Amino acid sequence: EPEVTQTPSHQVTQMGQEVILRCVPISNHLYFYWYRQILGQKVEFLVSFYNNEISEKSEIFDDQFSVERPDGSNFTLKIRSTKLEDSAMYFCASTGDRGPSEQYFGPGTRLTVT
Amino acid sequence: ILNVEQSPQSLHVQEGDSTNFTCSFPSSNFYALHWYRWETAKSPEALFVMTLNGDEKKKGRISATLNTKEGYSYLYIKGSQPEDSATYLCAFRTGAQKLVFGQGTRLTINP
């Protein structure tokens, strides 16, 4: 069964460093998302991406964040200069259409900023 | 600000018992309600997407109902098994793409 994959599963970085989190969405999907969950808090939306453009972003998704689909398979989230408060589990998701269909989630990347 | 609440936050149930828990969401601008099952270190697994008031969906021993007018959904598990132990998340969607999640109900099945 097709699945969303994410690498790495755990990333430790120092404050101020750049990190890139990688996702491979399901191959025929067109809509891509990043969510995150800070420990003890709710899963929260960061950004949605369609047709090589950001279609929606949250207040969290400021200039320190960017997303890219560099080729036909990968979808990346870059944090330019990490802060301690960026420590969270980051989830990638994808779906095939705009309608009320399931968003399929990857297993997440745990980012720890020290 | 859209707020989605789930109750209870955690639940311990004896194997074989049935259980249910609640997701509350805004009753306006409703588009869809999603339920996910999430085991630690795995991907959240999509259970149901519900769109119509009065919807009832079923997958094996798990079922869900939806009341959009009053803004709640129930998830039921019949005859709980140890493999049902997980966190169950609901997520609300308006016409936009983003999902707004509740905090989850952590279910533990005691053998």
mmCIF file of C-alpha atoms in Angstrom:
data_model
loop_
_atom_site.group_PDB
_atom_site.id
_atom_site.type_symbol
_atom_site.label_atom_id
_atom_site.label_comp_id
_atom_site.label_asym_id
_atom_site.label_seq_id
_atom_site.Cartn_x
_atom_site.Cartn_y
_atom_site.Cartn_z
ATOM 1 C CA GLU A 1 0.000 0.000 0.000
ATOM 2 C CA PRO A 2 1.399 3.448 -0.893
ATOM 3 C CA GLU A 3 2.633 5.477 2.044
ATOM 4 C CA VAL A 4 4.182 8.819 2.871
ATOM 5 C CA THR A 5 7.779 8.527 4.032
ATOM 6 C CA GLN A 6 9.899 11.039 5.934
ATOM 7 C CA THR A 7 13.606 11.346 6.623
ATOM 8 C CA PRO A 8 15.329 11.545 8.984
ATOM 9 C CA SER A 9 13.240 10.072 11.787
ATOM 10 C CA HIS A 10 15.153 12.167 14.322
ATOM 11 C CA GLN A 11 17.262 15.260 13.780
ATOM 12 C CA VAL A 12 19.272 17.046 16.436
ATOM 13 C CA THR A 13 20.590 20.490 15.598
ATOM 14 C CA GLN A 14 22.039 23.484 17.339
ATOM 15 C CA MET A 15 20.162 26.739 17.658
ATOM 16 C CA GLY A 16 20.758 28.972 14.662
ATOM 17 C CA GLN A 17 21.509 26.120 12.272
ATOM 18 C CA GLU A 18 19.535 25.397 9.133
ATOM 19 C CA VAL A 19 17.653 22.113 8.841
ATOM 20 C CA ILE A 20 15.896 20.455 5.930
ATOM 21 C CA LEU A 21 13.233 17.871 6.611
ATOM 22 C CA ARG A 22 12.398 15.569 3.747
ATOM 23 C CA CYS A 23 9.207 13.874 2.699
ATOM 24 C CA VAL A 24 8.219 11.617 -0.171
ATOM 25 C CA PRO A 25 4.445 11.929 -0.630
ATOM 26 C CA ILE A 26 2.284 9.292 -2.262
ATOM 27 C CA SER A 27 3.208 9.305 -5.929
ATOM 28 C CA ASN A 28 -0.025 10.435 -7.619
ATOM 29 C CA HIS A 29 -0.956 12.994 -4.964
ATOM 30 C CA LEU A 30 -1.085 16.674 -5.795
ATOM 31 C CA TYR A 31 -1.591 18.453 -2.466
ATOM 32 C CA PHE A 32 1.091 18.468 0.194
ATOM 33 C CA TYR A 33 1.168 19.654 3.789
ATOM 34 C CA TRP A 34 3.392 20.134 6.769
ATOM 35 C CA TYR A 35 2.092 19.940 10.327
ATOM 36 C CA ARG A 36 3.919 19.882 13.611
ATOM 37 C CA GLN A 37 3.282 18.810 17.182
ATOM 38 C CA ILE A 38 5.176 20.400 20.020
ATOM 39 C CA LEU A 39 5.363 17.960 22.920
ATOM 40 C CA GLY A 40 2.159 18.047 24.941
ATOM 41 C CA GLN A 41 0.332 20.275 22.465
ATOM 42 C CA LYS A 42 -2.064 19.725 19.589
ATOM 43 C CA VAL A 43 -0.961 18.893 16.076
ATOM 44 C CA GLU A 44 -0.939 22.239 14.237
ATOM 45 C CA PHE A 45 -0.992 23.150 10.579
ATOM 46 C CA LEU A 46 2.012 24.882 9.037
ATOM 47 C CA VAL A 47 1.560 25.043 5.282
ATOM 48 C CA SER A 48 -0.193 23.558 2.275
ATOM 49 C CA PHE A 49 1.364 23.353 -1.193
ATOM 50 C CA TYR A 50 -0.154 22.769 -4.602
ATOM 51 C CA ASN A 51 1.072 23.260 -8.154
ATOM 52 C CA ASN A 52 4.466 24.431 -6.920
ATOM 53 C CA GLU A 53 3.004 27.192 -4.809
ATOM 54 C CA ILE A 54 2.028 27.699 -1.200
ATOM 55 C CA SER A 55 -1.770 27.650 -1.106
ATOM 56 C CA GLU A 56 -2.193 28.368 2.591
ATOM 57 C CA LYS A 57 0.080 28.974 5.562
ATOM 58 C CA SER A 58 -0.350 29.536 9.264
ATOM 59 C CA GLU A 59 1.014 32.340 11.423
ATOM 60 C CA ILE A 60 3.744 29.961 12.561
ATOM 61 C CA PHE A 61 5.084 29.693 9.015
ATOM 62 C CA ASP A 62 7.134 32.870 8.984
ATOM 63 C CA ASP A 63 10.158 33.884 6.911
ATOM 64 C CA GLN A 64 12.310 31.308 8.679
ATOM 65 C CA PHE A 65 10.341 28.526 7.012
ATOM 66 C CA SER A 66 10.217 27.547 3.372
ATOM 67 C CA VAL A 67 8.933 24.598 1.378
ATOM 68 C CA GLU A 68 9.999 23.190 -1.930
ATOM 69 C CA ARG A 69 9.244 20.373 -4.286
ATOM 70 C CA PRO A 70 12.688 20.096 -5.891
ATOM 71 C CA ASP A 71 11.803 17.153 -8.128
ATOM 72 C CA GLY A 72 8.807 14.969 -8.914
ATOM 73 C CA SER A 73 8.965 12.999 -5.703
ATOM 74 C CA ASN A 74 10.385 14.958 -2.762
ATOM 75 C CA PHE A 75 8.746 17.670 -0.674
ATOM 76 C CA THR A 76 10.963 19.520 1.778
ATOM 77 C CA LEU A 77 10.573 21.848 4.731
ATOM 78 C CA LYS A 78 13.508 24.127 5.477
ATOM 79 C CA ILE A 79 13.967 26.023 8.700
ATOM 80 C CA ARG A 80 16.587 28.679 8.070
ATOM 81 C CA SER A 81 17.792 29.463 11.572
ATOM 82 C CA THR A 82 16.367 27.101 14.148
ATOM 83 C CA LYS A 83 15.170 28.247 17.548
ATOM 84 C CA LEU A 84 14.646 26.195 20.695
ATOM 85 C CA GLU A 85 10.883 26.526 20.235
ATOM 86 C CA ASP A 86 11.101 24.799 16.833
ATOM 87 C CA SER A 87 11.669 21.520 18.667
ATOM 88 C CA ALA A 88 8.692 19.385 17.684
ATOM 89 C CA MET A 89 7.536 16.396 15.674
ATOM 90 C CA TYR A 90 7.081 17.477 12.069
ATOM 91 C CA PHE A 91 4.582 15.591 9.911
ATOM 92 C CA CYS A 92 4.255 15.618 6.168
ATOM 93 C CA ALA A 93 0.902 14.734 4.580
ATOM 94 C CA SER A 94 -0.480 14.424 1.085
ATOM 95 C CA THR A 95 -3.803 14.002 -0.632
ATOM 96 C CA GLY A 96 -5.001 13.462 -4.162
ATOM 97 C CA ASP A 97 -7.638 16.173 -4.484
ATOM 98 C CA ARG A 98 -9.176 19.290 -2.942
ATOM 99 C CA GLY A 99 -12.312 17.502 -1.808
ATOM 100 C CA PRO A 100 -13.064 15.986 1.579
ATOM 101 C CA SER A 101 -10.654 13.104 1.108
ATOM 102 C CA GLU A 102 -8.165 11.662 3.527
ATOM 103 C CA GLN A 103 -4.856 13.343 4.149
ATOM 104 C CA TYR A 104 -2.224 10.627 4.429
ATOM 105 C CA PHE A 105 0.449 11.298 7.017
ATOM 106 C CA GLY A 106 4.052 10.238 7.248
ATOM 107 C CA PRO A 107 5.552 8.922 10.505
ATOM 108 C CA GLY A 108 7.112 12.284 11.354
ATOM 109 C CA THR A 109 10.578 13.705 11.968
ATOM 110 C CA ARG A 110 11.413 14.551 15.552
ATOM 111 C CA LEU A 111 13.432 17.753 15.523
ATOM 112 C CA THR A 112 15.388 18.603 18.642
ATOM 113 C CA VAL A 113 17.032 22.032 18.800
ATOM 114 C CA THR A 114 19.686 22.407 21.492
ATOM 115 C CA ILE B 1 -9.799 30.906 16.169
ATOM 116 C CA LEU B 2 -11.049 27.408 15.443
ATOM 117 C CA ASN B 3 -11.019 25.173 18.504
ATOM 118 C CA VAL B 4 -11.433 21.405 18.508
ATOM 119 C CA GLU B 5 -11.710 19.601 21.823
ATOM 120 C CA GLN B 6 -11.602 15.887 22.557
ATOM 121 C CA SER B 7 -12.668 14.136 25.717
ATOM 122 C CA PRO B 8 -11.549 12.363 27.683
ATOM 123 C CA GLN B 9 -7.821 13.007 27.295
ATOM 124 C CA SER B 10 -7.052 9.460 28.340
ATOM 125 C CA LEU B 11 -9.009 6.307 28.908
ATOM 126 C CA HIS B 12 -8.233 2.866 30.312
ATOM 127 C CA VAL B 13 -10.562 0.087 29.247
ATOM 128 C CA GLN B 14 -10.631 -3.646 29.971
ATOM 129 C CA GLU B 15 -10.140 -5.938 27.017
ATOM 130 C CA GLY B 16 -13.515 -6.929 25.623
ATOM 131 C CA ASP B 17 -15.319 -3.818 26.844
ATOM 132 C CA SER B 18 -16.753 -1.250 24.479
ATOM 133 C CA THR B 19 -15.875 2.404 24.721
ATOM 134 C CA ASN B 20 -16.528 5.747 23.116
ATOM 135 C CA PHE B 21 -15.107 9.229 23.123
ATOM 136 C CA THR B 22 -16.040 12.658 21.862
ATOM 137 C CA CYS B 23 -14.799 15.318 19.498
ATOM 138 C CA SER B 24 -16.331 18.810 19.702
ATOM 139 C CA PHE B 25 -15.854 21.301 16.913
ATOM 140 C CA PRO B 26 -17.330 24.589 15.654
ATOM 141 C CA SER B 27 -20.827 24.158 14.226
ATOM 142 C CA SER B 28 -20.304 26.863 11.600
ATOM 143 C CA ASN B 29 -18.328 26.654 8.340
ATOM 144 C CA PHE B 30 -18.240 22.876 8.548
ATOM 145 C CA TYR B 31 -16.714 21.002 5.620
ATOM 146 C CA ALA B 32 -15.414 17.693 6.973
ATOM 147 C CA LEU B 33 -14.414 15.881 10.147
ATOM 148 C CA HIS B 34 -11.511 13.447 10.102
ATOM 149 C CA TRP B 35 -10.655 10.702 12.574
ATOM 150 C CA TYR B 36 -7.161 9.269 12.847
ATOM 151 C CA ARG B 37 -5.631 6.463 14.858
ATOM 152 C CA TRP B 38 -2.045 7.127 15.907
ATOM 153 C CA GLU B 39 0.349 4.629 17.427
ATOM 154 C CA THR B 40 3.679 5.889 18.746
ATOM 155 C CA ALA B 41 6.447 5.942 16.124
ATOM 156 C CA LYS B 42 3.992 5.206 13.318
ATOM 157 C CA SER B 43 2.093 7.362 10.851
ATOM 158 C CA PRO B 44 -1.335 8.565 11.956
ATOM 159 C CA GLU B 45 -3.741 6.223 10.193
ATOM 160 C CA ALA B 46 -6.839 7.696 8.573
ATOM 161 C CA LEU B 47 -9.999 6.059 9.937
ATOM 162 C CA PHE B 48 -12.892 8.140 8.643
ATOM 163 C CA VAL B 49 -13.715 11.309 6.768
ATOM 164 C CA MET B 50 -17.224 12.474 7.595
ATOM 165 C CA THR B 51 -19.067 15.188 5.753
ATOM 166 C CA LEU B 52 -22.822 14.946 6.222
ATOM 167 C CA ASN B 53 -24.860 15.631 9.328
ATOM 168 C CA GLY B 54 -26.098 12.291 10.639
ATOM 169 C CA ASP B 55 -23.275 10.389 8.928
ATOM 170 C CA GLU B 56 -22.380 7.055 10.473
ATOM 171 C CA LYS B 57 -19.268 5.230 9.323
ATOM 172 C CA LYS B 58 -17.908 1.853 10.298
ATOM 173 C CA LYS B 59 -14.617 0.020 9.893
ATOM 174 C CA GLY B 60 -14.580 -3.357 11.596
ATOM 175 C CA ARG B 61 -15.225 -2.801 15.320
ATOM 176 C CA ILE B 62 -14.784 0.969 15.065
ATOM 177 C CA SER B 63 -17.607 3.310 14.124
ATOM 178 C CA ALA B 64 -18.226 7.040 14.201
ATOM 179 C CA THR B 65 -21.196 9.367 14.146
ATOM 180 C CA LEU B 66 -21.442 13.017 13.208
ATOM 181 C CA ASN B 67 -23.685 15.867 14.333
ATOM 182 C CA THR B 68 -22.729 19.038 12.497
ATOM 183 C CA LYS B 69 -25.605 21.122 13.881
ATOM 184 C CA GLU B 70 -24.400 20.778 17.448
ATOM 185 C CA GLY B 71 -20.743 20.302 16.577
ATOM 186 C CA TYR B 72 -19.775 16.876 17.854
ATOM 187 C CA SER B 73 -18.671 13.451 16.681
ATOM 188 C CA TYR B 74 -18.449 10.221 18.639
ATOM 189 C CA LEU B 75 -16.006 7.399 18.004
ATOM 190 C CA TYR B 76 -17.060 3.964 19.247
ATOM 191 C CA ILE B 77 -14.933 0.864 19.663
ATOM 192 C CA LYS B 78 -16.790 -2.373 20.244
ATOM 193 C CA GLY B 79 -15.134 -5.255 22.091
ATOM 194 C CA SER B 80 -11.775 -3.505 22.680
ATOM 195 C CA GLN B 81 -8.619 -5.451 21.906
ATOM 196 C CA PRO B 82 -5.023 -4.684 23.004
ATOM 197 C CA GLU B 83 -4.195 -3.617 19.446
ATOM 198 C CA ASP B 84 -6.743 -0.795 19.778
ATOM 199 C CA SER B 85 -4.380 0.943 22.205
ATOM 200 C CA ALA B 86 -3.437 4.194 20.489
ATOM 201 C CA THR B 87 -4.159 7.913 20.452
ATOM 202 C CA TYR B 88 -7.289 8.807 18.522
ATOM 203 C CA LEU B 89 -7.245 12.225 16.891
ATOM 204 C CA CYS B 90 -10.069 14.134 15.342
ATOM 205 C CA ALA B 91 -9.529 17.023 12.950
ATOM 206 C CA PHE B 92 -11.976 19.628 11.677
ATOM 207 C CA ARG B 93 -11.881 21.150 8.252
ATOM 208 C CA THR B 94 -13.550 24.231 6.830
ATOM 209 C CA GLY B 95 -13.431 24.782 3.076
ATOM 210 C CA ALA B 96 -9.719 25.483 3.354
ATOM 211 C CA GLN B 97 -7.220 22.671 3.066
ATOM 212 C CA LYS B 98 -5.847 22.703 6.594
ATOM 213 C CA LEU B 99 -6.926 20.323 9.324
ATOM 214 C CA VAL B 100 -7.471 21.688 12.837
ATOM 215 C CA PHE B 101 -6.760 18.953 15.353
ATOM 216 C CA GLY B 102 -8.022 18.169 18.812
ATOM 217 C CA GLN B 103 -5.574 17.125 21.497
ATOM 218 C CA GLY B 104 -6.391 13.447 21.104
ATOM 219 C CA THR B 105 -7.761 10.715 23.342
ATOM 220 C CA ARG B 106 -5.119 8.250 24.511
ATOM 221 C CA LEU B 107 -6.729 4.823 24.790
ATOM 222 C CA THR B 108 -5.109 1.989 26.735
ATOM 223 C CA ILE B 109 -6.631 -1.477 26.660
ATOM 224 C CA ASN B 110 -5.830 -3.557 29.727
ATOM 225 C CA PRO B 111 -5.571 -7.309 29.016
#
